[in-house]
XYZ file of C-alpha atoms in Angstrom:
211
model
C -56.956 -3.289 84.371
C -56.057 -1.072 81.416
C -55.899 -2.829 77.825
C -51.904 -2.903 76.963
C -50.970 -0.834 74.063
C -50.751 -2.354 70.718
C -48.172 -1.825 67.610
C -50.781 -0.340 64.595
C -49.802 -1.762 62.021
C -50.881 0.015 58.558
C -51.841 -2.180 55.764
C -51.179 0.485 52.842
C -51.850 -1.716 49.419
C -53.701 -1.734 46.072
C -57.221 -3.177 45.666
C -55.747 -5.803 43.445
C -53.032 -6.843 46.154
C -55.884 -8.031 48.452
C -55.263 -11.393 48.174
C -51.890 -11.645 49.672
C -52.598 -8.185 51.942
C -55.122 -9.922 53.374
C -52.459 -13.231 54.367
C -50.079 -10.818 56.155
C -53.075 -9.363 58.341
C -54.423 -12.971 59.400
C -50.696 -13.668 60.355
C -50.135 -10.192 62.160
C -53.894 -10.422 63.987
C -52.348 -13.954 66.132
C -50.201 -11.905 68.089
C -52.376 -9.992 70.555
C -49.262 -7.001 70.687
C -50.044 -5.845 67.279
C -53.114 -4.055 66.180
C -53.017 -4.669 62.262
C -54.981 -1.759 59.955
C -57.075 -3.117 57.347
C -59.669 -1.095 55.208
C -62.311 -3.593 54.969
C -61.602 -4.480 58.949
C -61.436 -1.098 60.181
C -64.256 0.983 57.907
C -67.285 0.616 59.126
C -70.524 1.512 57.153
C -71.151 5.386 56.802
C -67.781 5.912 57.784
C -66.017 8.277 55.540
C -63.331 6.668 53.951
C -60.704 9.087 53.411
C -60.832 10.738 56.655
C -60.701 7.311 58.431
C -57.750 6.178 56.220
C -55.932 8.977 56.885
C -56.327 9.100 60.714
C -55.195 5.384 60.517
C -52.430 6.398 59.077
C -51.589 9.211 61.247
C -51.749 7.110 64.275
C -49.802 4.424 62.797
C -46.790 3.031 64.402
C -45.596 1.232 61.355
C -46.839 1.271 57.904
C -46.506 -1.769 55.136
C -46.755 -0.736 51.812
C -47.276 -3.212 49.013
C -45.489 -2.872 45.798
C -47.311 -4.446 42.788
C -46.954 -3.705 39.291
C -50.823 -2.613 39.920
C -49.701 -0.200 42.706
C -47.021 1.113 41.149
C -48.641 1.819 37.839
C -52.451 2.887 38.436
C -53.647 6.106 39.580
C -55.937 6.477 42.237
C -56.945 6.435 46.399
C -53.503 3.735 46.858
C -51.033 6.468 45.249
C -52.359 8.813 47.597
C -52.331 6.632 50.700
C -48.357 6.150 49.262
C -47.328 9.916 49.483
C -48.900 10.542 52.643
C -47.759 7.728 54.681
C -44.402 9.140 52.792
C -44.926 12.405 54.378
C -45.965 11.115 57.114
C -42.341 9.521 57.276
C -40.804 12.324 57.489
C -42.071 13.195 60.821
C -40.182 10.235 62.574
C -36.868 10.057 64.357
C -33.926 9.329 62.373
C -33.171 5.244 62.215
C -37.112 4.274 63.306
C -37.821 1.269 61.227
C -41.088 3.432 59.896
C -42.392 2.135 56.056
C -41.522 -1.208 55.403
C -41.565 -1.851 51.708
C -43.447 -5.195 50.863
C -42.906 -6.245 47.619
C -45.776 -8.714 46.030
C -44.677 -9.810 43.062
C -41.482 -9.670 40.530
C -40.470 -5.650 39.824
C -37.493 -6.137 37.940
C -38.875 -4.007 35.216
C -40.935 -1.359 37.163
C -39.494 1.502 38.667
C -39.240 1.800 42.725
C -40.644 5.468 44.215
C -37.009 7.192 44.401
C -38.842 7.470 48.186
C -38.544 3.839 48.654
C -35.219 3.160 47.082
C -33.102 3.835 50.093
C -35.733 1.466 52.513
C -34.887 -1.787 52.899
C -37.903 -4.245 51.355
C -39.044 -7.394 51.735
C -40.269 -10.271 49.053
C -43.719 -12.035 49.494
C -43.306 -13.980 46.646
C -43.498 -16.396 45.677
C -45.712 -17.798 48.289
C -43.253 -20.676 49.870
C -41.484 -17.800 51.265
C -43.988 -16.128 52.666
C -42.915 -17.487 55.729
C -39.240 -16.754 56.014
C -40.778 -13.184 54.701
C -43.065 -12.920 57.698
C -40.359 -13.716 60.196
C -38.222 -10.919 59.176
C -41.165 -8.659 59.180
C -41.873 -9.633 62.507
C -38.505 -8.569 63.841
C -38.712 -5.254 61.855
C -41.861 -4.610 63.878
C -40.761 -6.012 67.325
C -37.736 -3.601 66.767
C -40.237 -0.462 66.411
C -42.431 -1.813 69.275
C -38.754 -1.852 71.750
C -38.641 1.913 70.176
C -41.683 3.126 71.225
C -41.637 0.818 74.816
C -44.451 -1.361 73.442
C -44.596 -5.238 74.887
C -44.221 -7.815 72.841
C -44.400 -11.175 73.510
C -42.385 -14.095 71.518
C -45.163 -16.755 70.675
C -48.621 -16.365 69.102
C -51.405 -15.901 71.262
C -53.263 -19.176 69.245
C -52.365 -22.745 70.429
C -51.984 -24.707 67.058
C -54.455 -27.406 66.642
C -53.415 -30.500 67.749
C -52.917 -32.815 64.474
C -56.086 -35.897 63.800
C -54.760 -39.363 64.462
C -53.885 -41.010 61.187
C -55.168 -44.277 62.383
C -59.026 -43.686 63.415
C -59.283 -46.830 65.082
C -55.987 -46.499 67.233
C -57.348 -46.477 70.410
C -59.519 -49.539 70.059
C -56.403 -51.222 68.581
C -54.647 -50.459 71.832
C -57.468 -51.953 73.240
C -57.683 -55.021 71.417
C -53.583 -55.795 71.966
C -54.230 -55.202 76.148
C -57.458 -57.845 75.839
C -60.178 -55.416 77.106
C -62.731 -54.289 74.658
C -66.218 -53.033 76.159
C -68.964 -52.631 73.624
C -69.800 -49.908 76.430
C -66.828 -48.155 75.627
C -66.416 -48.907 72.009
C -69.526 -50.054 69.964
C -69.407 -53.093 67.969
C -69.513 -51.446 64.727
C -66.300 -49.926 65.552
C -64.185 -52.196 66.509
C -61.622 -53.279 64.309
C -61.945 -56.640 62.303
C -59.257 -59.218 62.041
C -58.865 -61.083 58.806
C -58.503 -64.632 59.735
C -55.582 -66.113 57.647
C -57.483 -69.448 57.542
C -60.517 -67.942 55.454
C -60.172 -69.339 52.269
C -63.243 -68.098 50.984
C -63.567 -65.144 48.403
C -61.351 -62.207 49.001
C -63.997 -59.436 47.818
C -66.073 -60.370 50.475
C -63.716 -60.794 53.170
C -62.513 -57.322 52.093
C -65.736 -55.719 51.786
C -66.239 -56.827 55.556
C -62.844 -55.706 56.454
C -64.161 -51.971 54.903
């Protein structure tokens, strides 16, 4: 059976944006329709870098960029991944949720690429939000997937861990209350002790027992 196609998802950001880059791809790579694009996942040694950045970002169905006072400000590979996924804009139909602006960190005092101005962004900061954040960036890409006829499906394709008992000893306590308790089953060293309320010796060894 053919391999369904994916939403590529660009991950256009500054070197110094890794950190919270690198949160958004772990969330994007649990849902099995989205193929998420991520330098240091995709390049593979004695690839060339440019070429393989740039054909990533050619065949690109959606392209984050991060905004960071770093990204915004240094020169460099990042302000030239910016203009051409820009250009590369250009080429898509009119209303196509294309570039999604991700914004890392507080910009009140930088300047937003007159490009980017009229695109609707997102915060990822600070980082309690990066859920609600994440949600909405979800629908903006489930919106281009419906565009181009790509499946999606609703829930992650990882089943959450089940949580650890708080009580380590609950099922020998179960035990205990129904009056069956089988060293077989549970071995004496880890089955609960009572405290008997008639002990009247000293509490720091009853205690240390207990432990």
């Amino acid at each position: 059976m053919a391999e369904s196609k994916k939403l590529i998802v660009f991950l256009c950001h500054s070197p110094a944006d890794k950190a919270a880059i690198r949160d958004l791809y772990d969330r994007l790579l649990k849902y099995s329709w989205i193929d998420p694009w991520l330098d240091e996942e995709k390049l593979l040694p004695g690839h060339d870098r440019n070429a393989e950045i740039n054909k990533g970002l050619e065949k690109a169905h959606a392209i984050i960029i991060g905004l960071s006072k770093d990204s915004l400000t240094k020169e460099g590979r990042n302000q030239a991944e910016f203009k051409y996924a820009l250009n590369i804009a250009l080429e898509k139909r009119e209303g196509a949720i294309f570039i999604i602006p991700l914004i890392i960190e507080d910009l009140k005092d930088f300047e937003i690429p007159a490009k980017l101005k009229g695109v609707q962004s997102e915060d990822y900061f600070p980082n309690r939000r990066r859920i609600t954040a994440f949600e909405k960036i979800l629908k903006s890409l489930k919106s281009r997937a419906d565009m181009l006829e790509i499946p999606h499906e609703e829930n992650t394709s990882i089943v959450p861990t089940p949580k650890p008992s708080k009580n380590k000893y609950a099922k020998e306590n179960e035990a205990l209350k129904k009056g069956v308790v089988s060293t077989a089953e549970f071995p004496i060293h880890e089955i609960p002790f009572r405290k008997n309320p008639n002990f009247t010796g000293r509490k720091d060894i009853l205690d240390s027992i207990h432990d």
